[in-house]
PDB file of C-alpha atoms and ligand atoms in Angstrom:
ATOM      1  CA  MET B   1       6.229  -0.445 -17.002  1.00 55.00           C
ATOM      2  CA  SER B   2       5.019  -2.715 -14.524  1.00 61.00           C
ATOM      3  CA  GLU B   3       2.590  -1.976 -11.614  1.00 63.00           C
ATOM      4  CA  THR B   4       5.651  -2.241  -9.056  1.00 63.00           C
ATOM      5  CA  GLU B   5       8.483  -1.454 -11.733  1.00 79.00           C
ATOM      6  CA  LEU B   6       7.200   2.645 -10.746  1.00 88.00           C
ATOM      7  CA  LEU B   7       7.815   2.096  -7.009  1.00 94.00           C
ATOM      8  CA  THR B   8      11.262   2.619  -5.766  1.00 92.00           C
ATOM      9  CA  GLY B   9      13.044   2.618  -1.976  1.00 94.00           C
ATOM     10  CA  LYS B  10      10.312   2.281   0.866  1.00 95.00           C
ATOM     11  CA  LEU B  11       7.840   3.001  -1.288  1.00 97.00           C
ATOM     12  CA  LEU B  12       8.945  -1.083  -2.868  1.00 96.00           C
ATOM     13  CA  PHE B  13       8.565  -1.989   0.230  1.00 96.00           C
ATOM     14  CA  GLU B  14       5.433  -0.885   1.196  1.00 97.00           C
ATOM     15  CA  PHE B  15       3.694  -1.920  -1.631  1.00 97.00           C
ATOM     16  CA  ARG B  16       5.022  -6.184  -1.558  1.00 97.00           C
ATOM     17  CA  THR B  17       3.960  -5.675   1.967  1.00 97.00           C
ATOM     18  CA  ILE B  18       0.193  -4.241   0.765  1.00 97.00           C
ATOM     19  CA  GLU B  19       0.614  -7.230  -2.066  1.00 96.00           C
ATOM     20  CA  ALA B  20       1.235 -10.473   1.442  1.00 97.00           C
ATOM     21  CA  MET B  21      -1.643  -8.841   3.411  1.00 97.00           C
ATOM     22  CA  VAL B  22      -4.190  -9.402  -0.149  1.00 97.00           C
ATOM     23  CA  ASN B  23      -2.978 -11.935  -0.807  1.00 95.00           C
ATOM     24  CA  ILE B  24      -3.512 -13.031   2.654  1.00 96.00           C
ATOM     25  CA  TYR B  25      -6.678 -12.078   2.384  1.00 97.00           C
ATOM     26  CA  CYS B  26      -8.204 -12.795  -0.455  1.00 96.00           C
ATOM     27  CA  LYS B  27      -7.452 -16.895   0.293  1.00 93.00           C
ATOM     28  CA  ALA B  28      -9.775 -16.962   3.255  1.00 94.00           C
ATOM     29  CA  HIS B  29     -11.969 -14.098   1.626  1.00 95.00           C
ATOM     30  CA  HIS B  30     -12.931 -15.423  -1.978  1.00 93.00           C
ATOM     31  CA  PRO B  31     -11.239 -19.340  -2.577  1.00 84.00           C
ATOM     32  CA  MET B  32     -12.745 -19.211  -6.243  1.00 76.00           C
ATOM     33  CA  LYS B  33     -10.008 -18.430  -8.584  1.00 67.00           C
ATOM     34  CA  PRO B  34      -7.083 -20.287  -9.425  1.00 67.00           C
ATOM     35  CA  SER B  35      -4.481 -20.412  -6.748  1.00 66.00           C
ATOM     36  CA  HIS B  36      -1.311 -18.335  -6.520  1.00 70.00           C
ATOM     37  CA  SER B  37      -3.473 -14.870  -8.181  1.00 85.00           C
ATOM     38  CA  VAL B  38      -5.892 -12.552  -6.031  1.00 93.00           C
ATOM     39  CA  CYS B  39      -9.370 -12.240  -7.448  1.00 94.00           C
ATOM     40  CA  GLU B  40     -10.256  -9.413  -9.869  1.00 93.00           C
ATOM     41  CA  GLN B  41     -11.234  -7.317  -7.416  1.00 95.00           C
ATOM     42  CA  CYS B  42      -8.221  -7.518  -4.778  1.00 96.00           C
ATOM     43  CA  SER B  43      -5.590  -6.901  -8.278  1.00 95.00           C
ATOM     44  CA  GLU B  44      -8.070  -3.564  -8.869  1.00 97.00           C
ATOM     45  CA  PHE B  45      -7.453  -3.318  -5.322  1.00 98.00           C
ATOM     46  CA  LEU B  46      -3.920  -3.766  -5.740  1.00 97.00           C
ATOM     47  CA  SER B  47      -3.649  -1.384  -8.628  1.00 97.00           C
ATOM     48  CA  TYR B  48      -5.126   1.577  -7.061  1.00 98.00           C
ATOM     49  CA  ALA B  49      -2.736   1.027  -3.586  1.00 98.00           C
ATOM     50  CA  ASN B  50       0.374   1.009  -6.546  1.00 97.00           C
ATOM     51  CA  ILE B  51      -1.094   4.347  -8.196  1.00 97.00           C
ATOM     52  CA  ARG B  52      -1.984   6.297  -4.213  1.00 97.00           C
ATOM     53  CA  LEU B  53       1.608   5.042  -3.638  1.00 97.00           C
ATOM     54  CA  ASP B  54       3.639   5.874  -7.130  1.00 97.00           C
ATOM     55  CA  ARG B  55       1.066   9.679  -6.063  1.00 97.00           C
ATOM     56  CA  CYS B  56       1.933   9.836  -2.451  1.00 97.00           C
ATOM     57  CA  PRO B  57       2.768  13.638  -2.217  1.00 97.00           C
ATOM     58  CA  TYR B  58       5.430  12.447   1.009  1.00 97.00           C
ATOM     59  CA  GLY B  59       6.685   9.901  -1.498  1.00 96.00           C
ATOM     60  CA  GLN B  60       9.619   8.082  -0.135  1.00 95.00           C
ATOM     61  CA  GLU B  61       9.250   9.720   4.225  1.00 94.00           C
ATOM     62  CA  LYS B  62       5.605   8.821   3.191  1.00 95.00           C
ATOM     63  CA  PRO B  63       4.242   7.989   7.007  1.00 95.00           C
ATOM     64  CA  THR B  64       1.577   5.432   7.321  1.00 94.00           C
ATOM     65  CA  CYS B  65      -1.598   5.923   5.600  1.00 95.00           C
ATOM     66  CA  ASN B  66      -3.785   6.001   9.269  1.00 90.00           C
ATOM     67  CA  LYS B  67      -2.182   8.392  10.206  1.00 92.00           C
ATOM     68  CA  CYS B  68      -2.386  10.322   7.090  1.00 94.00           C
ATOM     69  CA  PRO B  69      -3.437  14.050   6.754  1.00 94.00           C
ATOM     70  CA  VAL B  70      -4.914  14.409   2.957  1.00 93.00           C
ATOM     71  CA  HIS B  71      -6.023  10.821   2.840  1.00 91.00           C
ATOM     72  CA  CYS B  72      -6.111  10.865  -0.836  1.00 97.00           C
ATOM     73  CA  TYR B  73      -7.979   7.533  -1.032  1.00 97.00           C
ATOM     74  CA  LYS B  74     -11.697   6.908  -1.908  1.00 97.00           C
ATOM     75  CA  PRO B  75     -13.788   6.046   0.872  1.00 97.00           C
ATOM     76  CA  HIS B  76     -15.028   2.855  -0.759  1.00 97.00           C
ATOM     77  CA  MET B  77     -11.320   2.301  -0.940  1.00 98.00           C
ATOM     78  CA  LYS B  78      -9.914   3.499   2.088  1.00 97.00           C
ATOM     79  CA  GLN B  79     -13.089   0.841   3.719  1.00 97.00           C
ATOM     80  CA  LYS B  80     -11.252  -1.889   1.553  1.00 98.00           C
ATOM     81  CA  ALA B  81      -8.365  -1.450   2.852  1.00 97.00           C
ATOM     82  CA  ARG B  82      -9.210  -1.037   5.935  1.00 96.00           C
ATOM     83  CA  GLU B  83     -10.493  -4.368   6.893  1.00 98.00           C
ATOM     84  CA  ILE B  84      -7.874  -5.603   5.256  1.00 98.00           C
ATOM     85  CA  MET B  85      -5.369  -4.135   7.323  1.00 96.00           C
ATOM     86  CA  LEU B  86      -7.366  -5.510  10.307  1.00 96.00           C
ATOM     87  CA  PHE B  87      -7.897  -9.837   8.565  1.00 98.00           C
ATOM     88  CA  ALA B  88      -4.335  -9.506   7.644  1.00 97.00           C
ATOM     89  CA  GLY B  89      -1.888  -7.088   9.838  1.00 95.00           C
ATOM     90  CA  PRO B  90      -1.812  -9.864  12.994  1.00 94.00           C
ATOM     91  CA  ARG B  91      -1.627 -13.082  10.404  1.00 97.00           C
ATOM     92  CA  MET B  92       1.728 -11.555   8.595  1.00 97.00           C
ATOM     93  CA  LEU B  93       4.126 -11.993  11.429  1.00 96.00           C
ATOM     94  CA  LEU B  94       4.872 -15.639  11.023  1.00 96.00           C
ATOM     95  CA  PRO B  95       4.933 -15.885   6.718  1.00 96.00           C
ATOM     96  CA  HIS B  96       6.704 -11.987   6.925  1.00 97.00           C
ATOM     97  CA  PRO B  97       7.673 -11.207  10.147  1.00 96.00           C
ATOM     98  CA  ILE B  98      10.237  -8.129   8.875  1.00 96.00           C
ATOM     99  CA  MET B  99       6.897  -6.862   6.407  1.00 96.00           C
ATOM    100  CA  ALA B 100       5.368  -6.979   9.843  1.00 95.00           C
ATOM    101  CA  ILE B 101       7.684  -5.393  12.345  1.00 95.00           C
ATOM    102  CA  LYS B 102       8.343  -2.330   9.704  1.00 94.00           C
ATOM    103  CA  HIS B 103       4.949  -2.249   9.453  1.00 92.00           C
ATOM    104  CA  LEU B 104       4.164  -2.475  12.944  1.00 92.00           C
ATOM    105  CA  LEU B 105       7.075  -0.005  13.713  1.00 93.00           C
ATOM    106  CA  ALA B 106       4.954   2.719  10.934  1.00 92.00           C
ATOM    107  CA  GLU B 107       2.203   2.927  12.955  1.00 90.00           C
ATOM    108  CA  ARG B 108       3.458   3.361  16.153  1.00 92.00           C
ATOM    109  CA  LYS B 109       5.623   7.081  14.610  1.00 92.00           C
ATOM    110  CA  PRO B 110       3.452  10.461  15.056  1.00 91.00           C
ATOM    111  CA  ALA B 111       1.334  12.295  12.212  1.00 90.00           C
ATOM    112  CA  PRO B 112       3.382  14.304  10.043  1.00 91.00           C
ATOM    113  CA  GLY B 113       2.941  17.669   9.378  1.00 93.00           C
ATOM    114  CA  LEU B 114       1.110  18.097   5.740  1.00 93.00           C
ATOM    115  CA  PRO B 115       3.474  16.722   2.359  1.00 93.00           C
ATOM    116  CA  PRO B 116       6.062  18.826   0.827  1.00 91.00           C
ATOM    117  CA  GLU B 117       6.297  20.508  -3.274  1.00 92.00           C
ATOM    118  CA  GLY B 118       7.489  18.045  -5.658  1.00 94.00           C
ATOM    119  CA  VAL B 119       8.392  14.981  -3.550  1.00 94.00           C
ATOM    120  CA  SER B 120       6.685  12.471  -4.781  1.00 96.00           C
ATOM    121  CA  ASN B 121       7.866   9.844  -6.389  1.00 95.00           C
ATOM    122  CA  ARG B 122       5.922  10.025  -9.851  1.00 94.00           C
ATOM    123  CA  HIS B 123       7.573  13.662  -9.828  1.00 93.00           C
ATOM    124  CA  GLU B 124      11.403  12.252  -9.106  1.00 91.00           C
ATOM    125  CA  ARG B 125      10.594   9.760 -11.970  1.00 88.00           C
ATOM    126  CA  LYS B 126      10.094  12.824 -14.215  1.00 89.00           C
ATOM    127  CA  ARG B 127      13.176  14.684 -13.194  1.00 89.00           C
ATOM    128  CA  GLN B 128      14.959  11.544 -13.678  1.00 87.00           C
ATOM    129  CA  MET B 129      13.700  10.853 -16.743  1.00 87.00           C
ATOM    130  CA  SER B 130      13.861  14.685 -17.784  1.00 83.00           C
TER     131      SER B 130
HETATM  132  S1  SF4 T   1      -3.434   8.924   2.785  1.00 94.57           S
HETATM  133 FE1  SF4 T   1      -2.078   9.619   2.575  1.00 94.57          FE
HETATM  134  S2  SF4 T   1       0.243   8.672   3.178  1.00 94.57           S
HETATM  135 FE2  SF4 T   1      -1.639   7.139   2.276  1.00 94.57          FE
HETATM  136  S3  SF4 T   1      -1.086   6.840  -0.168  1.00 94.57           S
HETATM  137 FE3  SF4 T   1      -2.547   9.262   0.583  1.00 94.57          FE
HETATM  138  S4  SF4 T   1      -1.294  10.681   0.844  1.00 94.57           S
HETATM  139 FE4  SF4 T   1       0.360   9.306   0.503  1.00 94.57          FE
HETATM  140 ZN1   ZN T   2      -9.926 -11.344  -3.463  1.00 94.57          ZN
END
């Protein structure tokens, strides 16, 4: 199963948004790589973000990670996410206007409470398979 096949709905849309931001960031910061791909380091970040989305305990009701009380990212990945968002966020509007606007709106939502049990994408997938 490929990375994106794990995710559905809002989580898949969020992954596509992160992917678009990583592409913008990698193109500017790591130009020595084959065109139309991201470097190994950024690809590793994308795989990590994909797993976090799959396991996010809020499932489809996931808030923006910035305001999350759980903070599941490892510190160096959180730092990388921050760098990518800071650089690519303002550069998203022209190439990806819908993603950019949805991202901005999500950032303005208030911080959520702690997540309920068993609603992650991973839990949902297991339920559907059993
Ligand atoms: S930081 Fe919070 S919102 Fe983001 S993936 Fe982790 S648990 Fe979910
Ligand atoms: Zn890169």
